[in-house]
Amino acid sequence: MKLLLVEDNLEFALWLSKALQAERFTVECVHDGSTAIHHIEQSQYDLLLLDLRLPGMDGRSVLRNIRRRRNDMPVLVVTANASVDAKVDCLDHGADDYVDKPFELRELVARIKALIRRRGRSSQSIVQCADLQFDLDTHEFRAAGLPLELTLREHDVLETLMLRQGKTVTKAQLMVKVFDLGSEASENAIETYVHRLRRKLAGSQARILTLRGLGYLLRDAGATT
């Protein structure tokens, strides 16, 4: 499980990172809000551990920023001497839980695991390839947390590739999905839709590869082969 820790106290951040790594978490640590936002845009995390008192962009601003992007990553606020109003404000703006400093490590670990389990149950209907998500219930695509605006046929092509990600999908298979039986459309139309999708996914780590003579394949550009 991969965590992002945002904490400006370097000594405390080092201690907590090592303690969580000993609990078998993968931990990345940054020390200010702007860097945190950059990491969240570039990588996927199972949970964000967020201090409220950060230099520059404070914790509340980080929280509001990621929720505006419709990023549903669990957020656990770790704070010292915060008022009840401050805690309520964080929860109102999308934090999932908070814990006061100083805390017992085992309590923090238990809260982290509970939030990740909860997210796992709620995200069973989500299919993901890198930062591209497809909701099986709403049939909505999101790339890097933002909705993708697709035409009906672009959607059909991307859905077919998404549900078979990592596997080759032929043009003939896409034709069956996209066009009605008896349609006079040619396979060149599929090339057009794939070209449009690539443009719309330009900022995403999800890539549509062309396998000449075979078809197309959707994969995570950052995945090792």
PDB file of C-alpha atoms in Angstrom:
ATOM      1  CA  MET A   1       0.000   0.000   0.000  1.00  0.00           C
ATOM      2  CA  LYS A   2       1.425   3.325  -1.107  1.00  0.00           C
ATOM      3  CA  LEU A   3       1.087   6.418   1.095  1.00  0.00           C
ATOM      4  CA  LEU A   4       1.938  10.072   0.538  1.00  0.00           C
ATOM      5  CA  LEU A   5       2.984  11.841   3.743  1.00  0.00           C
ATOM      6  CA  VAL A   6       2.829  15.648   3.724  1.00  0.00           C
ATOM      7  CA  GLU A   7       4.636  16.951   6.809  1.00  0.00           C
ATOM      8  CA  ASP A   8       6.875  20.011   7.215  1.00  0.00           C
ATOM      9  CA  ASN A   9       8.592  18.852  10.414  1.00  0.00           C
ATOM     10  CA  LEU A  10      11.555  17.028   8.892  1.00  0.00           C
ATOM     11  CA  GLU A  11      12.504  15.073  12.006  1.00  0.00           C
ATOM     12  CA  PHE A  12       8.936  13.910  12.635  1.00  0.00           C
ATOM     13  CA  ALA A  13       8.444  13.104   8.939  1.00  0.00           C
ATOM     14  CA  LEU A  14      11.563  10.910   8.910  1.00  0.00           C
ATOM     15  CA  TRP A  15      10.469   9.055  12.047  1.00  0.00           C
ATOM     16  CA  LEU A  16       6.926   8.481  10.790  1.00  0.00           C
ATOM     17  CA  SER A  17       8.094   7.372   7.343  1.00  0.00           C
ATOM     18  CA  LYS A  18      10.389   4.746   8.854  1.00  0.00           C
ATOM     19  CA  ALA A  19       7.724   3.606  11.317  1.00  0.00           C
ATOM     20  CA  LEU A  20       5.159   3.130   8.548  1.00  0.00           C
ATOM     21  CA  GLN A  21       7.682   1.383   6.309  1.00  0.00           C
ATOM     22  CA  ALA A  22       8.261  -1.054   9.170  1.00  0.00           C
ATOM     23  CA  GLU A  23       4.505  -1.741   8.990  1.00  0.00           C
ATOM     24  CA  ARG A  24       4.968  -2.712   5.311  1.00  0.00           C
ATOM     25  CA  PHE A  25       3.686   0.523   3.771  1.00  0.00           C
ATOM     26  CA  THR A  26       5.454   2.225   0.884  1.00  0.00           C
ATOM     27  CA  VAL A  27       5.862   5.866   1.911  1.00  0.00           C
ATOM     28  CA  GLU A  28       6.724   8.939  -0.136  1.00  0.00           C
ATOM     29  CA  CYS A  29       7.249  12.123   1.869  1.00  0.00           C
ATOM     30  CA  VAL A  30       7.045  15.784   0.862  1.00  0.00           C
ATOM     31  CA  HIS A  31       7.212  18.880   3.032  1.00  0.00           C
ATOM     32  CA  ASP A  32       4.898  21.468   1.475  1.00  0.00           C
ATOM     33  CA  GLY A  33       1.491  21.658  -0.152  1.00  0.00           C
ATOM     34  CA  SER A  34       2.549  22.598  -3.677  1.00  0.00           C
ATOM     35  CA  THR A  35       4.911  19.633  -3.936  1.00  0.00           C
ATOM     36  CA  ALA A  36       2.153  17.389  -2.600  1.00  0.00           C
ATOM     37  CA  ILE A  37      -0.216  18.498  -5.371  1.00  0.00           C
ATOM     38  CA  HIS A  38       2.475  17.810  -7.976  1.00  0.00           C
ATOM     39  CA  HIS A  39       3.024  14.274  -6.645  1.00  0.00           C
ATOM     40  CA  ILE A  40      -0.716  13.572  -6.574  1.00  0.00           C
ATOM     41  CA  GLU A  41      -1.013  14.677 -10.208  1.00  0.00           C
ATOM     42  CA  GLN A  42       1.827  12.380 -11.257  1.00  0.00           C
ATOM     43  CA  SER A  43       1.247   9.234  -9.174  1.00  0.00           C
ATOM     44  CA  GLN A  44      -1.433   7.055  -7.638  1.00  0.00           C
ATOM     45  CA  TYR A  45      -1.582   6.677  -3.851  1.00  0.00           C
ATOM     46  CA  ASP A  46      -3.735   4.531  -1.604  1.00  0.00           C
ATOM     47  CA  LEU A  47      -3.937   7.236   1.067  1.00  0.00           C
ATOM     48  CA  LEU A  48      -2.775  10.776   1.849  1.00  0.00           C
ATOM     49  CA  LEU A  49      -1.457  11.617   5.330  1.00  0.00           C
ATOM     50  CA  LEU A  50      -1.821  15.376   5.576  1.00  0.00           C
ATOM     51  CA  ASP A  51      -0.597  17.872   8.155  1.00  0.00           C
ATOM     52  CA  LEU A  52      -2.682  21.054   8.304  1.00  0.00           C
ATOM     53  CA  ARG A  53       0.139  23.463   9.089  1.00  0.00           C
ATOM     54  CA  LEU A  54       2.296  23.583   5.981  1.00  0.00           C
ATOM     55  CA  PRO A  55       4.396  26.380   4.487  1.00  0.00           C
ATOM     56  CA  GLY A  56       2.808  28.152   1.533  1.00  0.00           C
ATOM     57  CA  MET A  57      -0.252  26.131   0.551  1.00  0.00           C
ATOM     58  CA  ASP A  58      -1.638  24.833   3.854  1.00  0.00           C
ATOM     59  CA  GLY A  59      -3.294  21.476   4.441  1.00  0.00           C
ATOM     60  CA  ARG A  60      -6.846  22.740   3.982  1.00  0.00           C
ATOM     61  CA  SER A  61      -5.927  24.219   0.597  1.00  0.00           C
ATOM     62  CA  VAL A  62      -4.346  20.925  -0.466  1.00  0.00           C
ATOM     63  CA  LEU A  63      -7.500  19.100   0.580  1.00  0.00           C
ATOM     64  CA  ARG A  64      -9.803  21.470  -1.296  1.00  0.00           C
ATOM     65  CA  ASN A  65      -7.580  21.258  -4.373  1.00  0.00           C
ATOM     66  CA  ILE A  66      -7.653  17.481  -4.678  1.00  0.00           C
ATOM     67  CA  ARG A  67     -11.390  17.248  -3.990  1.00  0.00           C
ATOM     68  CA  ARG A  68     -12.091  19.864  -6.680  1.00  0.00           C
ATOM     69  CA  ARG A  69     -10.327  17.489  -9.052  1.00  0.00           C
ATOM     70  CA  ARG A  70     -12.737  14.753  -7.914  1.00  0.00           C
ATOM     71  CA  ASN A  71      -9.836  12.694  -6.611  1.00  0.00           C
ATOM     72  CA  ASP A  72     -11.389  10.243  -4.150  1.00  0.00           C
ATOM     73  CA  MET A  73      -8.131   9.154  -2.496  1.00  0.00           C
ATOM     74  CA  PRO A  74      -8.642   8.702   1.272  1.00  0.00           C
ATOM     75  CA  VAL A  75      -7.216  11.602   3.294  1.00  0.00           C
ATOM     76  CA  LEU A  76      -6.206  11.228   6.936  1.00  0.00           C
ATOM     77  CA  VAL A  77      -5.395  14.551   8.595  1.00  0.00           C
ATOM     78  CA  VAL A  78      -2.604  14.409  11.186  1.00  0.00           C
ATOM     79  CA  THR A  79      -2.530  17.566  13.262  1.00  0.00           C
ATOM     80  CA  ALA A  80      -1.523  19.099  16.583  1.00  0.00           C
ATOM     81  CA  ASN A  81      -3.543  21.554  18.658  1.00  0.00           C
ATOM     82  CA  ALA A  82      -6.266  21.940  16.032  1.00  0.00           C
ATOM     83  CA  SER A  83      -9.554  23.376  17.232  1.00  0.00           C
ATOM     84  CA  VAL A  84     -12.814  21.482  16.899  1.00  0.00           C
ATOM     85  CA  ASP A  85     -13.860  24.000  14.233  1.00  0.00           C
ATOM     86  CA  ALA A  86     -10.691  23.297  12.236  1.00  0.00           C
ATOM     87  CA  LYS A  87     -11.295  19.555  12.381  1.00  0.00           C
ATOM     88  CA  VAL A  88     -14.935  19.931  11.351  1.00  0.00           C
ATOM     89  CA  ASP A  89     -13.861  22.191   8.486  1.00  0.00           C
ATOM     90  CA  CYS A  90     -11.470  19.515   7.215  1.00  0.00           C
ATOM     91  CA  LEU A  91     -14.149  16.839   7.354  1.00  0.00           C
ATOM     92  CA  ASP A  92     -16.588  19.146   5.580  1.00  0.00           C
ATOM     93  CA  HIS A  93     -14.043  19.700   2.807  1.00  0.00           C
ATOM     94  CA  GLY A  94     -13.430  16.021   2.165  1.00  0.00           C
ATOM     95  CA  ALA A  95     -11.068  14.613   4.801  1.00  0.00           C
ATOM     96  CA  ASP A  96     -12.006  11.056   5.732  1.00  0.00           C
ATOM     97  CA  ASP A  97     -10.586  11.036   9.258  1.00  0.00           C
ATOM     98  CA  TYR A  98      -8.140  12.819  11.533  1.00  0.00           C
ATOM     99  CA  VAL A  99      -5.791  11.918  14.346  1.00  0.00           C
ATOM    100  CA  ASP A 100      -4.241  14.255  16.908  1.00  0.00           C
ATOM    101  CA  LYS A 101      -0.513  14.547  17.578  1.00  0.00           C
ATOM    102  CA  PRO A 102       0.897  12.972  19.625  1.00  0.00           C
ATOM    103  CA  PHE A 103      -0.669   9.642  18.718  1.00  0.00           C
ATOM    104  CA  GLU A 104      -0.097   5.947  19.218  1.00  0.00           C
ATOM    105  CA  LEU A 105       1.422   4.443  16.075  1.00  0.00           C
ATOM    106  CA  ARG A 106      -0.823   1.383  16.254  1.00  0.00           C
ATOM    107  CA  GLU A 107      -3.917   3.620  16.270  1.00  0.00           C
ATOM    108  CA  LEU A 108      -2.659   5.500  13.216  1.00  0.00           C
ATOM    109  CA  VAL A 109      -1.912   2.243  11.381  1.00  0.00           C
ATOM    110  CA  ALA A 110      -5.365   0.896  12.241  1.00  0.00           C
ATOM    111  CA  ARG A 111      -7.034   4.054  10.928  1.00  0.00           C
ATOM    112  CA  ILE A 112      -4.979   3.942   7.711  1.00  0.00           C
ATOM    113  CA  LYS A 113      -5.895   0.313   7.047  1.00  0.00           C
ATOM    114  CA  ALA A 114      -9.573   0.954   7.800  1.00  0.00           C
ATOM    115  CA  LEU A 115      -9.738   3.856   5.330  1.00  0.00           C
ATOM    116  CA  ILE A 116      -8.014   1.858   2.597  1.00  0.00           C
ATOM    117  CA  ARG A 117     -10.362  -1.103   3.165  1.00  0.00           C
ATOM    118  CA  ARG A 118     -13.357   1.230   2.994  1.00  0.00           C
ATOM    119  CA  ARG A 119     -12.147   2.703  -0.273  1.00  0.00           C
ATOM    120  CA  GLY A 120     -11.554  -0.787  -1.669  1.00  0.00           C
ATOM    121  CA  ARG A 121     -15.161  -1.753  -1.018  1.00  0.00           C
ATOM    122  CA  SER A 122     -16.473   1.426  -2.655  1.00  0.00           C
ATOM    123  CA  SER A 123     -14.170   1.175  -5.672  1.00  0.00           C
ATOM    124  CA  GLN A 124     -14.960  -2.374  -6.781  1.00  0.00           C
ATOM    125  CA  SER A 125     -16.919  -0.905  -9.693  1.00  0.00           C
ATOM    126  CA  ILE A 126     -13.886   1.103 -10.879  1.00  0.00           C
ATOM    127  CA  VAL A 127     -11.626  -0.229 -13.634  1.00  0.00           C
ATOM    128  CA  GLN A 128      -8.275   1.541 -13.770  1.00  0.00           C
ATOM    129  CA  CYS A 129      -5.343   1.819 -16.165  1.00  0.00           C
ATOM    130  CA  ALA A 130      -2.661   4.185 -14.842  1.00  0.00           C
ATOM    131  CA  ASP A 131      -4.552   7.418 -14.046  1.00  0.00           C
ATOM    132  CA  LEU A 132      -7.456   6.529 -16.353  1.00  0.00           C
ATOM    133  CA  GLN A 133     -10.574   5.315 -14.516  1.00  0.00           C
ATOM    134  CA  PHE A 134     -13.796   3.801 -15.831  1.00  0.00           C
ATOM    135  CA  ASP A 135     -16.833   3.548 -13.554  1.00  0.00           C
ATOM    136  CA  LEU A 136     -18.829   0.427 -14.420  1.00  0.00           C
ATOM    137  CA  ASP A 137     -21.921   1.858 -12.727  1.00  0.00           C
ATOM    138  CA  THR A 138     -22.023   5.330 -14.297  1.00  0.00           C
ATOM    139  CA  HIS A 139     -19.979   4.490 -17.448  1.00  0.00           C
ATOM    140  CA  GLU A 140     -17.951   7.641 -16.828  1.00  0.00           C
ATOM    141  CA  PHE A 141     -14.276   7.982 -17.731  1.00  0.00           C
ATOM    142  CA  ARG A 142     -11.830  10.123 -15.747  1.00  0.00           C
ATOM    143  CA  ALA A 143      -8.207  10.877 -16.568  1.00  0.00           C
ATOM    144  CA  ALA A 144      -6.008  12.263 -13.772  1.00  0.00           C
ATOM    145  CA  GLY A 145      -9.190  12.819 -11.762  1.00  0.00           C
ATOM    146  CA  LEU A 146     -10.950  14.897 -14.430  1.00  0.00           C
ATOM    147  CA  PRO A 147     -13.944  13.807 -16.549  1.00  0.00           C
ATOM    148  CA  LEU A 148     -13.187  12.876 -20.152  1.00  0.00           C
ATOM    149  CA  GLU A 149     -15.512  14.419 -22.713  1.00  0.00           C
ATOM    150  CA  LEU A 150     -16.120  11.701 -25.310  1.00  0.00           C
ATOM    151  CA  THR A 151     -18.501  11.145 -28.187  1.00  0.00           C
ATOM    152  CA  LEU A 152     -20.606   7.995 -28.055  1.00  0.00           C
ATOM    153  CA  ARG A 153     -18.362   6.096 -30.468  1.00  0.00           C
ATOM    154  CA  GLU A 154     -15.155   7.313 -28.851  1.00  0.00           C
ATOM    155  CA  HIS A 155     -16.600   6.055 -25.575  1.00  0.00           C
ATOM    156  CA  ASP A 156     -17.406   2.656 -27.095  1.00  0.00           C
ATOM    157  CA  VAL A 157     -13.873   2.276 -28.443  1.00  0.00           C
ATOM    158  CA  LEU A 158     -12.220   3.297 -25.171  1.00  0.00           C
ATOM    159  CA  GLU A 159     -14.549   1.131 -23.081  1.00  0.00           C
ATOM    160  CA  THR A 160     -13.696  -1.918 -25.187  1.00  0.00           C
ATOM    161  CA  LEU A 161      -9.966  -1.258 -24.847  1.00  0.00           C
ATOM    162  CA  MET A 162     -10.297  -0.517 -21.121  1.00  0.00           C
ATOM    163  CA  LEU A 163     -12.119  -3.739 -20.323  1.00  0.00           C
ATOM    164  CA  ARG A 164      -9.443  -5.690 -22.196  1.00  0.00           C
ATOM    165  CA  GLN A 165      -6.454  -3.587 -21.159  1.00  0.00           C
ATOM    166  CA  GLY A 166      -3.143  -5.307 -21.700  1.00  0.00           C
ATOM    167  CA  LYS A 167      -4.657  -7.453 -24.457  1.00  0.00           C
ATOM    168  CA  THR A 168      -4.804  -6.875 -28.196  1.00  0.00           C
ATOM    169  CA  VAL A 169      -8.175  -5.780 -29.573  1.00  0.00           C
ATOM    170  CA  THR A 170      -8.622  -6.105 -33.333  1.00  0.00           C
ATOM    171  CA  LYS A 171     -10.265  -3.513 -35.545  1.00  0.00           C
ATOM    172  CA  ALA A 172     -12.933  -6.086 -36.361  1.00  0.00           C
ATOM    173  CA  GLN A 173     -13.789  -6.431 -32.668  1.00  0.00           C
ATOM    174  CA  LEU A 174     -14.029  -2.663 -32.330  1.00  0.00           C
ATOM    175  CA  MET A 175     -16.221  -2.438 -35.439  1.00  0.00           C
ATOM    176  CA  VAL A 176     -18.710  -4.846 -33.863  1.00  0.00           C
ATOM    177  CA  LYS A 177     -18.784  -2.767 -30.682  1.00  0.00           C
ATOM    178  CA  VAL A 178     -19.027   0.652 -32.336  1.00  0.00           C
ATOM    179  CA  PHE A 179     -21.214   0.138 -35.408  1.00  0.00           C
ATOM    180  CA  ASP A 180     -24.561  -1.526 -36.007  1.00  0.00           C
ATOM    181  CA  LEU A 181     -24.686  -4.808 -37.891  1.00  0.00           C
ATOM    182  CA  GLY A 182     -24.795  -4.041 -41.611  1.00  0.00           C
ATOM    183  CA  SER A 183     -23.134  -0.662 -41.280  1.00  0.00           C
ATOM    184  CA  GLU A 184     -21.123   0.406 -44.320  1.00  0.00           C
ATOM    185  CA  ALA A 185     -18.450   2.081 -42.188  1.00  0.00           C
ATOM    186  CA  SER A 186     -14.878   0.994 -42.880  1.00  0.00           C
ATOM    187  CA  GLU A 187     -12.124   0.106 -40.447  1.00  0.00           C
ATOM    188  CA  ASN A 188     -10.573   3.491 -41.241  1.00  0.00           C
ATOM    189  CA  ALA A 189     -13.248   4.991 -38.984  1.00  0.00           C
ATOM    190  CA  ILE A 190     -11.729   3.089 -36.046  1.00  0.00           C
ATOM    191  CA  GLU A 191      -8.363   4.693 -36.802  1.00  0.00           C
ATOM    192  CA  THR A 192     -10.035   8.107 -36.634  1.00  0.00           C
ATOM    193  CA  TYR A 193     -11.586   7.402 -33.227  1.00  0.00           C
ATOM    194  CA  VAL A 194      -8.295   6.057 -31.871  1.00  0.00           C
ATOM    195  CA  HIS A 195      -6.503   9.186 -33.112  1.00  0.00           C
ATOM    196  CA  ARG A 196      -9.037  11.399 -31.312  1.00  0.00           C
ATOM    197  CA  LEU A 197      -8.747   9.351 -28.130  1.00  0.00           C
ATOM    198  CA  ARG A 198      -4.977   9.661 -28.139  1.00  0.00           C
ATOM    199  CA  ARG A 199      -5.296  13.438 -28.276  1.00  0.00           C
ATOM    200  CA  LYS A 200      -7.763  13.429 -25.397  1.00  0.00           C
ATOM    201  CA  LEU A 201      -5.476  11.151 -23.364  1.00  0.00           C
ATOM    202  CA  ALA A 202      -2.358  13.221 -24.100  1.00  0.00           C
ATOM    203  CA  GLY A 203      -1.971  14.218 -20.438  1.00  0.00           C
ATOM    204  CA  SER A 204      -2.636  10.708 -19.127  1.00  0.00           C
ATOM    205  CA  GLN A 205      -0.283   7.807 -18.457  1.00  0.00           C
ATOM    206  CA  ALA A 206      -2.739   5.477 -20.231  1.00  0.00           C
ATOM    207  CA  ARG A 207      -1.550   4.813 -23.789  1.00  0.00           C
ATOM    208  CA  ILE A 208      -3.242   3.274 -26.816  1.00  0.00           C
ATOM    209  CA  LEU A 209      -0.599   1.340 -28.737  1.00  0.00           C
ATOM    210  CA  THR A 210      -0.911   0.248 -32.365  1.00  0.00           C
ATOM    211  CA  LEU A 211       0.189  -3.326 -33.045  1.00  0.00           C
ATOM    212  CA  ARG A 212       0.555  -3.375 -36.818  1.00  0.00           C
ATOM    213  CA  GLY A 213      -1.474  -6.081 -38.470  1.00  0.00           C
ATOM    214  CA  LEU A 214      -3.045  -7.031 -35.144  1.00  0.00           C
ATOM    215  CA  GLY A 215      -4.975  -4.124 -33.626  1.00  0.00           C
ATOM    216  CA  TYR A 216      -4.720  -1.908 -30.558  1.00  0.00           C
ATOM    217  CA  LEU A 217      -3.691  -2.318 -26.949  1.00  0.00           C
ATOM    218  CA  LEU A 218      -4.328  -0.076 -23.932  1.00  0.00           C
ATOM    219  CA  ARG A 219      -1.614  -0.056 -21.288  1.00  0.00           C
ATOM    220  CA  ASP A 220       0.022   1.969 -18.535  1.00  0.00           C
ATOM    221  CA  ALA A 221       2.942   3.902 -20.038  1.00  0.00           C
ATOM    222  CA  GLY A 222       4.807   3.609 -16.743  1.00  0.00           C
ATOM    223  CA  ALA A 223       4.422  -0.163 -16.441  1.00  0.00           C
ATOM    224  CA  THR A 224       7.487  -2.323 -16.882  1.00  0.00           C
ATOM    225  CA  THR A 225       7.389  -5.073 -19.457  1.00  0.00           C
TER     226      THR A 225
END
